Amino acid sequence: MEFTRNSSIFSISFIKRSWTRLLFFRKPPPHLSFEAIVANLKSSLAKALVEFYPLAGRLLVSDSENGLRMDVVCNDKGVLFIEASATGVTVEELAKDEVSGHFEGIPAKLVEDLAQCGDYDILTIPWSFDAPLFIIQVTELSCGGICISVKFNHQLLDGAGTWNFVKSWAEVCCGKSMSLKPVVVETPPCIAVSDDHPTDFELPAGFERICNADLLKLSTKSTSQSAEYDMKCFAFKKEKIQKMKLENPGFSSFQLLTSFIWSRVNAARDLKDDETTTVVFAANCRGRIKTVPKGFVGMAAVYDHVSTKVSSLRAQGNELRNGADLLKKKIGDLLTEEGVGLYSKVVSSGDRGFTALPQSKTETALILGSSFYFPVFEDFGFGKPVGMTLVHPSEDGRLYYFPGKEEGDVVAYIGLTSHAMRKLSFPQV
């Protein structure tokens, strides 16, 4: 089978290097050898890819009449599967700085060794047509534990799509049926922008037009670690989140926790009342609009933002509710047929030579990614992960959510300047 489909709903706006996640498992039961586990992982992966076949394709980056275009060629070329062993590396050592199931402080060189790319050392845009879109490495640690790393192309999948695939793969590993059937469509419905769509339409307030050439420059600039920035993990217990919800009815865990972190980051940055502060967030529109089913394989994340003066956020001493209210209203407006349709017209114009993204000043913005609803700690047939880690360079104003090891707990990876990070604190809620 071979056909070409639009690479994602909003592929151009997600020009990034490959993204990497690592899962760590303790030593499996004695009757399960590493070789047997790898064999089961491979065979179940092959079965899962029958349903998720775009992952086994290749990304075609080409110049159209008006600029850059990206398509996935579904040609069954396969994913890259790497087997390895790590001498002198134990789960206990990796977990010495654990934060609710998230391993901090792993040396960068070791992370690279645990998440290799084979012959594809530089995975960036323009993406080589030879490069796989999904890379998996299974490493046996010296303690008998196992590390599974997944490296994925963000033009193909968003976070929800990636973790749905990982969960489905884990289910097949355990001899189960996939709990959520994947849905592949050649052109994402309701999202594709018509050929006669004008390029000079008026942008909504708070968006800026960026040409593809500039996006390419952004994607290829160095993302090496800098002493100027730090990224740390913070854990929020289920009981604390529930307490916030009881005291502030009508808001979701996401709205309240994001508002709480937003306010603390503003304080750590010493923002003044007359400054404008922004939260840029992603929302998964799977199952929320009729044309994007829950099992949609691809990019179904829509980005938007809320901006306000710091003084408005702090008004009447109710910063938590004020921030949550802004987020609730914006998300409600966005996750509608009309809201997603407008977003697709604004952002999905990559093959016309430009795209549009939310405006934000890095030093006063908080940019969210990932979700604490992702199914991270899934059983692959030899036990559930005891930890994971996020591979991402430290950047100012980044926030990544993941579930904690205990059900209902939330872990936030936060990146700030070193100065602001030293001042960041989270009082009891």
PDB file of N, CA and C in Angstrom, residues 53-118:
ATOM      1  N   TYR A  53      -0.459   2.537  10.448  1.00  0.00           N
ATOM      2  CA  TYR A  53       0.518   2.422   9.362  1.00  0.00           C
ATOM      3  C   TYR A  53       1.174   3.726   8.919  1.00  0.00           C
ATOM      4  N   PRO A  54       0.586   4.922   9.129  1.00  0.00           N
ATOM      5  CA  PRO A  54       1.350   6.128   8.766  1.00  0.00           C
ATOM      6  C   PRO A  54       2.679   6.248   9.513  1.00  0.00           C
ATOM      7  N   LEU A  55       2.776   5.661  10.713  1.00  0.00           N
ATOM      8  CA  LEU A  55       4.020   5.730  11.478  1.00  0.00           C
ATOM      9  C   LEU A  55       5.152   4.996  10.776  1.00  0.00           C
ATOM     10  N   ALA A  56       4.795   4.051   9.920  1.00  0.00           N
ATOM     11  CA  ALA A  56       5.806   3.290   9.181  1.00  0.00           C
ATOM     12  C   ALA A  56       6.118   3.921   7.834  1.00  0.00           C
ATOM     13  N   GLY A  57       5.573   5.109   7.582  1.00  0.00           N
ATOM     14  CA  GLY A  57       5.826   5.805   6.327  1.00  0.00           C
ATOM     15  C   GLY A  57       7.005   6.750   6.427  1.00  0.00           C
ATOM     16  N   ARG A  58       7.053   7.690   5.511  1.00  0.00           N
ATOM     17  CA  ARG A  58       8.140   8.664   5.463  1.00  0.00           C
ATOM     18  C   ARG A  58       7.560  10.052   5.196  1.00  0.00           C
ATOM     19  N   LEU A  59       8.280  11.069   5.685  1.00  0.00           N
ATOM     20  CA  LEU A  59       7.841  12.451   5.518  1.00  0.00           C
ATOM     21  C   LEU A  59       8.444  13.038   4.255  1.00  0.00           C
ATOM     22  N   LEU A  60       7.582  13.522   3.379  1.00  0.00           N
ATOM     23  CA  LEU A  60       8.022  14.155   2.138  1.00  0.00           C
ATOM     24  C   LEU A  60       7.902  15.662   2.305  1.00  0.00           C
ATOM     25  N   VAL A  61       9.040  16.349   2.280  1.00  0.00           N
ATOM     26  CA  VAL A  61       9.078  17.807   2.383  1.00  0.00           C
ATOM     27  C   VAL A  61       9.390  18.351   1.003  1.00  0.00           C
ATOM     28  N   SER A  62       8.506  19.181   0.478  1.00  0.00           N
ATOM     29  CA  SER A  62       8.684  19.668  -0.890  1.00  0.00           C
ATOM     30  C   SER A  62       8.316  21.134  -0.977  1.00  0.00           C
ATOM     31  N   ASP A  63       8.769  21.757  -2.042  1.00  0.00           N
ATOM     32  CA  ASP A  63       8.425  23.151  -2.313  1.00  0.00           C
ATOM     33  C   ASP A  63       7.192  23.184  -3.199  1.00  0.00           C
ATOM     34  N   SER A  64       6.171  23.869  -2.733  1.00  0.00           N
ATOM     35  CA  SER A  64       4.991  24.082  -3.562  1.00  0.00           C
ATOM     36  C   SER A  64       5.097  25.466  -4.187  1.00  0.00           C
ATOM     37  N   GLU A  65       4.098  25.849  -4.940  1.00  0.00           N
ATOM     38  CA  GLU A  65       4.129  27.146  -5.621  1.00  0.00           C
ATOM     39  C   GLU A  65       4.271  28.290  -4.633  1.00  0.00           C
ATOM     40  N   ASN A  66       3.688  28.115  -3.445  1.00  0.00           N
ATOM     41  CA  ASN A  66       3.683  29.198  -2.469  1.00  0.00           C
ATOM     42  C   ASN A  66       4.571  28.949  -1.255  1.00  0.00           C
ATOM     43  N   GLY A  67       5.306  27.869  -1.248  1.00  0.00           N
ATOM     44  CA  GLY A  67       6.169  27.647  -0.100  1.00  0.00           C
ATOM     45  C   GLY A  67       6.299  26.183   0.252  1.00  0.00           C
ATOM     46  N   LEU A  68       6.556  25.920   1.521  1.00  0.00           N
ATOM     47  CA  LEU A  68       6.847  24.580   2.002  1.00  0.00           C
ATOM     48  C   LEU A  68       5.580  23.742   2.116  1.00  0.00           C
ATOM     49  N   ARG A  69       5.701  22.460   1.784  1.00  0.00           N
ATOM     50  CA  ARG A  69       4.598  21.521   1.952  1.00  0.00           C
ATOM     51  C   ARG A  69       5.147  20.236   2.561  1.00  0.00           C
ATOM     52  N   MET A  70       4.376  19.640   3.456  1.00  0.00           N
ATOM     53  CA  MET A  70       4.772  18.392   4.094  1.00  0.00           C
ATOM     54  C   MET A  70       3.671  17.356   3.917  1.00  0.00           C
ATOM     55  N   ASP A  71       4.066  16.156   3.519  1.00  0.00           N
ATOM     56  CA  ASP A  71       3.122  15.054   3.366  1.00  0.00           C
ATOM     57  C   ASP A  71       3.749  13.781   3.900  1.00  0.00           C
ATOM     58  N   VAL A  72       2.914  12.891   4.395  1.00  0.00           N
ATOM     59  CA  VAL A  72       3.368  11.569   4.806  1.00  0.00           C
ATOM     60  C   VAL A  72       3.090  10.591   3.678  1.00  0.00           C
ATOM     61  N   VAL A  73       4.138   9.939   3.213  1.00  0.00           N
ATOM     62  CA  VAL A  73       3.994   8.891   2.203  1.00  0.00           C
ATOM     63  C   VAL A  73       3.857   7.564   2.945  1.00  0.00           C
ATOM     64  N   CYS A  74       2.686   6.957   2.863  1.00  0.00           N
ATOM     65  CA  CYS A  74       2.433   5.692   3.561  1.00  0.00           C
ATOM     66  C   CYS A  74       2.938   4.549   2.690  1.00  0.00           C
ATOM     67  N   ASN A  75       4.211   4.217   2.843  1.00  0.00           N
ATOM     68  CA  ASN A  75       4.866   3.251   1.963  1.00  0.00           C
ATOM     69  C   ASN A  75       5.405   2.030   2.709  1.00  0.00           C
ATOM     70  N   ASP A  76       5.019   1.881   3.980  1.00  0.00           N
ATOM     71  CA  ASP A  76       5.409   0.702   4.767  1.00  0.00           C
ATOM     72  C   ASP A  76       6.921   0.509   4.864  1.00  0.00           C
ATOM     73  N   LYS A  77       7.678   1.589   4.912  1.00  0.00           N
ATOM     74  CA  LYS A  77       9.128   1.467   5.059  1.00  0.00           C
ATOM     75  C   LYS A  77       9.528   1.019   6.468  1.00  0.00           C
ATOM     76  N   GLY A  78       8.641   1.231   7.424  1.00  0.00           N
ATOM     77  CA  GLY A  78       8.899   0.723   8.764  1.00  0.00           C
ATOM     78  C   GLY A  78       9.471   1.747   9.723  1.00  0.00           C
ATOM     79  N   VAL A  79       9.476   1.381  10.996  1.00  0.00           N
ATOM     80  CA  VAL A  79      10.093   2.196  12.038  1.00  0.00           C
ATOM     81  C   VAL A  79      11.479   1.615  12.324  1.00  0.00           C
ATOM     82  N   LEU A  80      12.284   2.364  13.065  1.00  0.00           N
ATOM     83  CA  LEU A  80      13.618   1.884  13.440  1.00  0.00           C
ATOM     84  C   LEU A  80      13.552   1.316  14.853  1.00  0.00           C
ATOM     85  N   PHE A  81      13.994   0.078  15.014  1.00  0.00           N
ATOM     86  CA  PHE A  81      13.994  -0.605  16.310  1.00  0.00           C
ATOM     87  C   PHE A  81      15.434  -0.967  16.661  1.00  0.00           C
ATOM     88  N   ILE A  82      15.909  -0.449  17.796  1.00  0.00           N
ATOM     89  CA  ILE A  82      17.302  -0.637  18.209  1.00  0.00           C
ATOM     90  C   ILE A  82      17.343  -1.431  19.509  1.00  0.00           C
ATOM     91  N   GLU A  83      18.202  -2.437  19.570  1.00  0.00           N
ATOM     92  CA  GLU A  83      18.470  -3.178  20.803  1.00  0.00           C
ATOM     93  C   GLU A  83      19.840  -2.759  21.334  1.00  0.00           C
ATOM     94  N   ALA A  84      19.946  -2.620  22.656  1.00  0.00           N
ATOM     95  CA  ALA A  84      21.225  -2.199  23.232  1.00  0.00           C
ATOM     96  C   ALA A  84      21.344  -2.715  24.661  1.00  0.00           C
ATOM     97  N   SER A  85      22.534  -2.573  25.211  1.00  0.00           N
ATOM     98  CA  SER A  85      22.770  -2.879  26.621  1.00  0.00           C
ATOM     99  C   SER A  85      23.609  -1.755  27.209  1.00  0.00           C
ATOM    100  N   ALA A  86      23.401  -1.480  28.486  1.00  0.00           N
ATOM    101  CA  ALA A  86      24.114  -0.392  29.165  1.00  0.00           C
ATOM    102  C   ALA A  86      24.839  -0.952  30.380  1.00  0.00           C
ATOM    103  N   THR A  87      26.146  -0.987  30.305  1.00  0.00           N
ATOM    104  CA  THR A  87      26.961  -1.510  31.404  1.00  0.00           C
ATOM    105  C   THR A  87      27.080  -0.473  32.518  1.00  0.00           C
ATOM    106  N   GLY A  88      26.905  -0.917  33.742  1.00  0.00           N
ATOM    107  CA  GLY A  88      27.096  -0.025  34.881  1.00  0.00           C
ATOM    108  C   GLY A  88      25.970   0.963  35.103  1.00  0.00           C
ATOM    109  N   VAL A  89      24.809   0.730  34.489  1.00  0.00           N
ATOM    110  CA  VAL A  89      23.662   1.629  34.648  1.00  0.00           C
ATOM    111  C   VAL A  89      22.526   0.859  35.309  1.00  0.00           C
ATOM    112  N   THR A  90      22.013   1.377  36.403  1.00  0.00           N
ATOM    113  CA  THR A  90      20.919   0.715  37.117  1.00  0.00           C
ATOM    114  C   THR A  90      19.724   1.651  37.241  1.00  0.00           C
ATOM    115  N   VAL A  91      18.552   1.056  37.405  1.00  0.00           N
ATOM    116  CA  VAL A  91      17.347   1.853  37.616  1.00  0.00           C
ATOM    117  C   VAL A  91      17.482   2.667  38.896  1.00  0.00           C
ATOM    118  N   GLU A  92      18.060   2.063  39.924  1.00  0.00           N
ATOM    119  CA  GLU A  92      18.209   2.755  41.207  1.00  0.00           C
ATOM    120  C   GLU A  92      19.066   4.013  41.062  1.00  0.00           C
ATOM    121  N   GLU A  93      20.132   3.910  40.287  1.00  0.00           N
ATOM    122  CA  GLU A  93      20.994   5.073  40.067  1.00  0.00           C
ATOM    123  C   GLU A  93      20.249   6.157  39.294  1.00  0.00           C
ATOM    124  N   LEU A  94      19.510   5.755  38.264  1.00  0.00           N
ATOM    125  CA  LEU A  94      18.778   6.723  37.452  1.00  0.00           C
ATOM    126  C   LEU A  94      17.681   7.407  38.257  1.00  0.00           C
ATOM    127  N   ALA A  95      17.151   6.696  39.261  1.00  0.00           N
ATOM    128  CA  ALA A  95      16.015   7.205  40.025  1.00  0.00           C
ATOM    129  C   ALA A  95      16.419   7.993  41.262  1.00  0.00           C
ATOM    130  N   LYS A  96      17.698   8.281  41.433  1.00  0.00           N
ATOM    131  CA  LYS A  96      18.143   8.920  42.678  1.00  0.00           C
ATOM    132  C   LYS A  96      17.554  10.316  42.858  1.00  0.00           C
ATOM    133  N   ASP A  97      17.175  10.975  41.765  1.00  0.00           N
ATOM    134  CA  ASP A  97      16.529  12.291  41.855  1.00  0.00           C
ATOM    135  C   ASP A  97      15.087  12.197  41.358  1.00  0.00           C
ATOM    136  N   GLU A  98      14.395  11.149  41.762  1.00  0.00           N
ATOM    137  CA  GLU A  98      13.028  10.916  41.283  1.00  0.00           C
ATOM    138  C   GLU A  98      12.046  11.929  41.857  1.00  0.00           C
ATOM    139  N   VAL A  99      11.126  12.385  41.001  1.00  0.00           N
ATOM    140  CA  VAL A  99      10.023  13.244  41.418  1.00  0.00           C
ATOM    141  C   VAL A  99       8.735  12.581  40.941  1.00  0.00           C
ATOM    142  N   SER A 100       8.085  11.846  41.837  1.00  0.00           N
ATOM    143  CA  SER A 100       6.822  11.167  41.531  1.00  0.00           C
ATOM    144  C   SER A 100       6.885  10.370  40.229  1.00  0.00           C
ATOM    145  N   GLY A 101       7.915   9.539  40.104  1.00  0.00           N
ATOM    146  CA  GLY A 101       8.035   8.688  38.929  1.00  0.00           C
ATOM    147  C   GLY A 101       8.738   9.324  37.756  1.00  0.00           C
ATOM    148  N   HIS A 102       9.292  10.509  37.946  1.00  0.00           N
ATOM    149  CA  HIS A 102      10.018  11.189  36.870  1.00  0.00           C
ATOM    150  C   HIS A 102      11.465  11.367  37.307  1.00  0.00           C
ATOM    151  N   PHE A 103      12.378  10.873  36.481  1.00  0.00           N
ATOM    152  CA  PHE A 103      13.792  10.830  36.830  1.00  0.00           C
ATOM    153  C   PHE A 103      14.490  12.088  36.329  1.00  0.00           C
ATOM    154  N   GLU A 104      14.931  12.909  37.271  1.00  0.00           N
ATOM    155  CA  GLU A 104      15.675  14.126  36.935  1.00  0.00           C
ATOM    156  C   GLU A 104      17.175  13.860  37.007  1.00  0.00           C
ATOM    157  N   GLY A 105      17.926  14.746  36.379  1.00  0.00           N
ATOM    158  CA  GLY A 105      19.367  14.755  36.564  1.00  0.00           C
ATOM    159  C   GLY A 105      20.135  13.664  35.863  1.00  0.00           C
ATOM    160  N   ILE A 106      19.526  12.952  34.911  1.00  0.00           N
ATOM    161  CA  ILE A 106      20.270  11.933  34.167  1.00  0.00           C
ATOM    162  C   ILE A 106      21.243  12.644  33.232  1.00  0.00           C
ATOM    163  N   PRO A 107      22.523  12.296  33.245  1.00  0.00           N
ATOM    164  CA  PRO A 107      23.498  12.972  32.378  1.00  0.00           C
ATOM    165  C   PRO A 107      23.081  12.931  30.911  1.00  0.00           C
ATOM    166  N   ALA A 108      23.303  14.047  30.215  1.00  0.00           N
ATOM    167  CA  ALA A 108      22.864  14.169  28.825  1.00  0.00           C
ATOM    168  C   ALA A 108      23.465  13.088  27.934  1.00  0.00           C
ATOM    169  N   LYS A 109      24.745  12.753  28.167  1.00  0.00           N
ATOM    170  CA  LYS A 109      25.389  11.725  27.338  1.00  0.00           C
ATOM    171  C   LYS A 109      24.716  10.370  27.523  1.00  0.00           C
ATOM    172  N   LEU A 110      24.323  10.050  28.752  1.00  0.00           N
ATOM    173  CA  LEU A 110      23.651   8.783  29.004  1.00  0.00           C
ATOM    174  C   LEU A 110      22.283   8.760  28.330  1.00  0.00           C
ATOM    175  N   VAL A 111      21.574   9.875  28.387  1.00  0.00           N
ATOM    176  CA  VAL A 111      20.278   9.956  27.707  1.00  0.00           C
ATOM    177  C   VAL A 111      20.446   9.710  26.213  1.00  0.00           C
ATOM    178  N   GLU A 112      21.477  10.305  25.623  1.00  0.00           N
ATOM    179  CA  GLU A 112      21.742  10.085  24.199  1.00  0.00           C
ATOM    180  C   GLU A 112      21.992   8.609  23.911  1.00  0.00           C
ATOM    181  N   ASP A 113      22.723   7.946  24.802  1.00  0.00           N
ATOM    182  CA  ASP A 113      23.014   6.525  24.607  1.00  0.00           C
ATOM    183  C   ASP A 113      21.753   5.673  24.727  1.00  0.00           C
ATOM    184  N   LEU A 114      20.815   6.103  25.570  1.00  0.00           N
ATOM    185  CA  LEU A 114      19.582   5.348  25.775  1.00  0.00           C
ATOM    186  C   LEU A 114      18.525   5.651  24.723  1.00  0.00           C
ATOM    187  N   ALA A 115      18.756   6.663  23.910  1.00  0.00           N
ATOM    188  CA  ALA A 115      17.781   7.052  22.878  1.00  0.00           C
ATOM    189  C   ALA A 115      18.527   7.418  21.605  1.00  0.00           C
ATOM    190  N   GLN A 116      19.147   6.418  20.990  1.00  0.00           N
ATOM    191  CA  GLN A 116      19.938   6.661  19.791  1.00  0.00           C
ATOM    192  C   GLN A 116      19.050   6.765  18.549  1.00  0.00           C
ATOM    193  N   CYS A 117      19.676   7.201  17.467  1.00  0.00           N
ATOM    194  CA  CYS A 117      18.956   7.394  16.204  1.00  0.00           C
ATOM    195  C   CYS A 117      19.518   6.535  15.076  1.00  0.00           C
ATOM    196  N   GLY A 118      20.395   5.606  15.397  1.00  0.00           N
ATOM    197  CA  GLY A 118      21.010   4.820  14.335  1.00  0.00           C
ATOM    198  C   GLY A 118      21.858   5.702  13.440  1.00  0.00           C
TER     199      GLY A 118
END
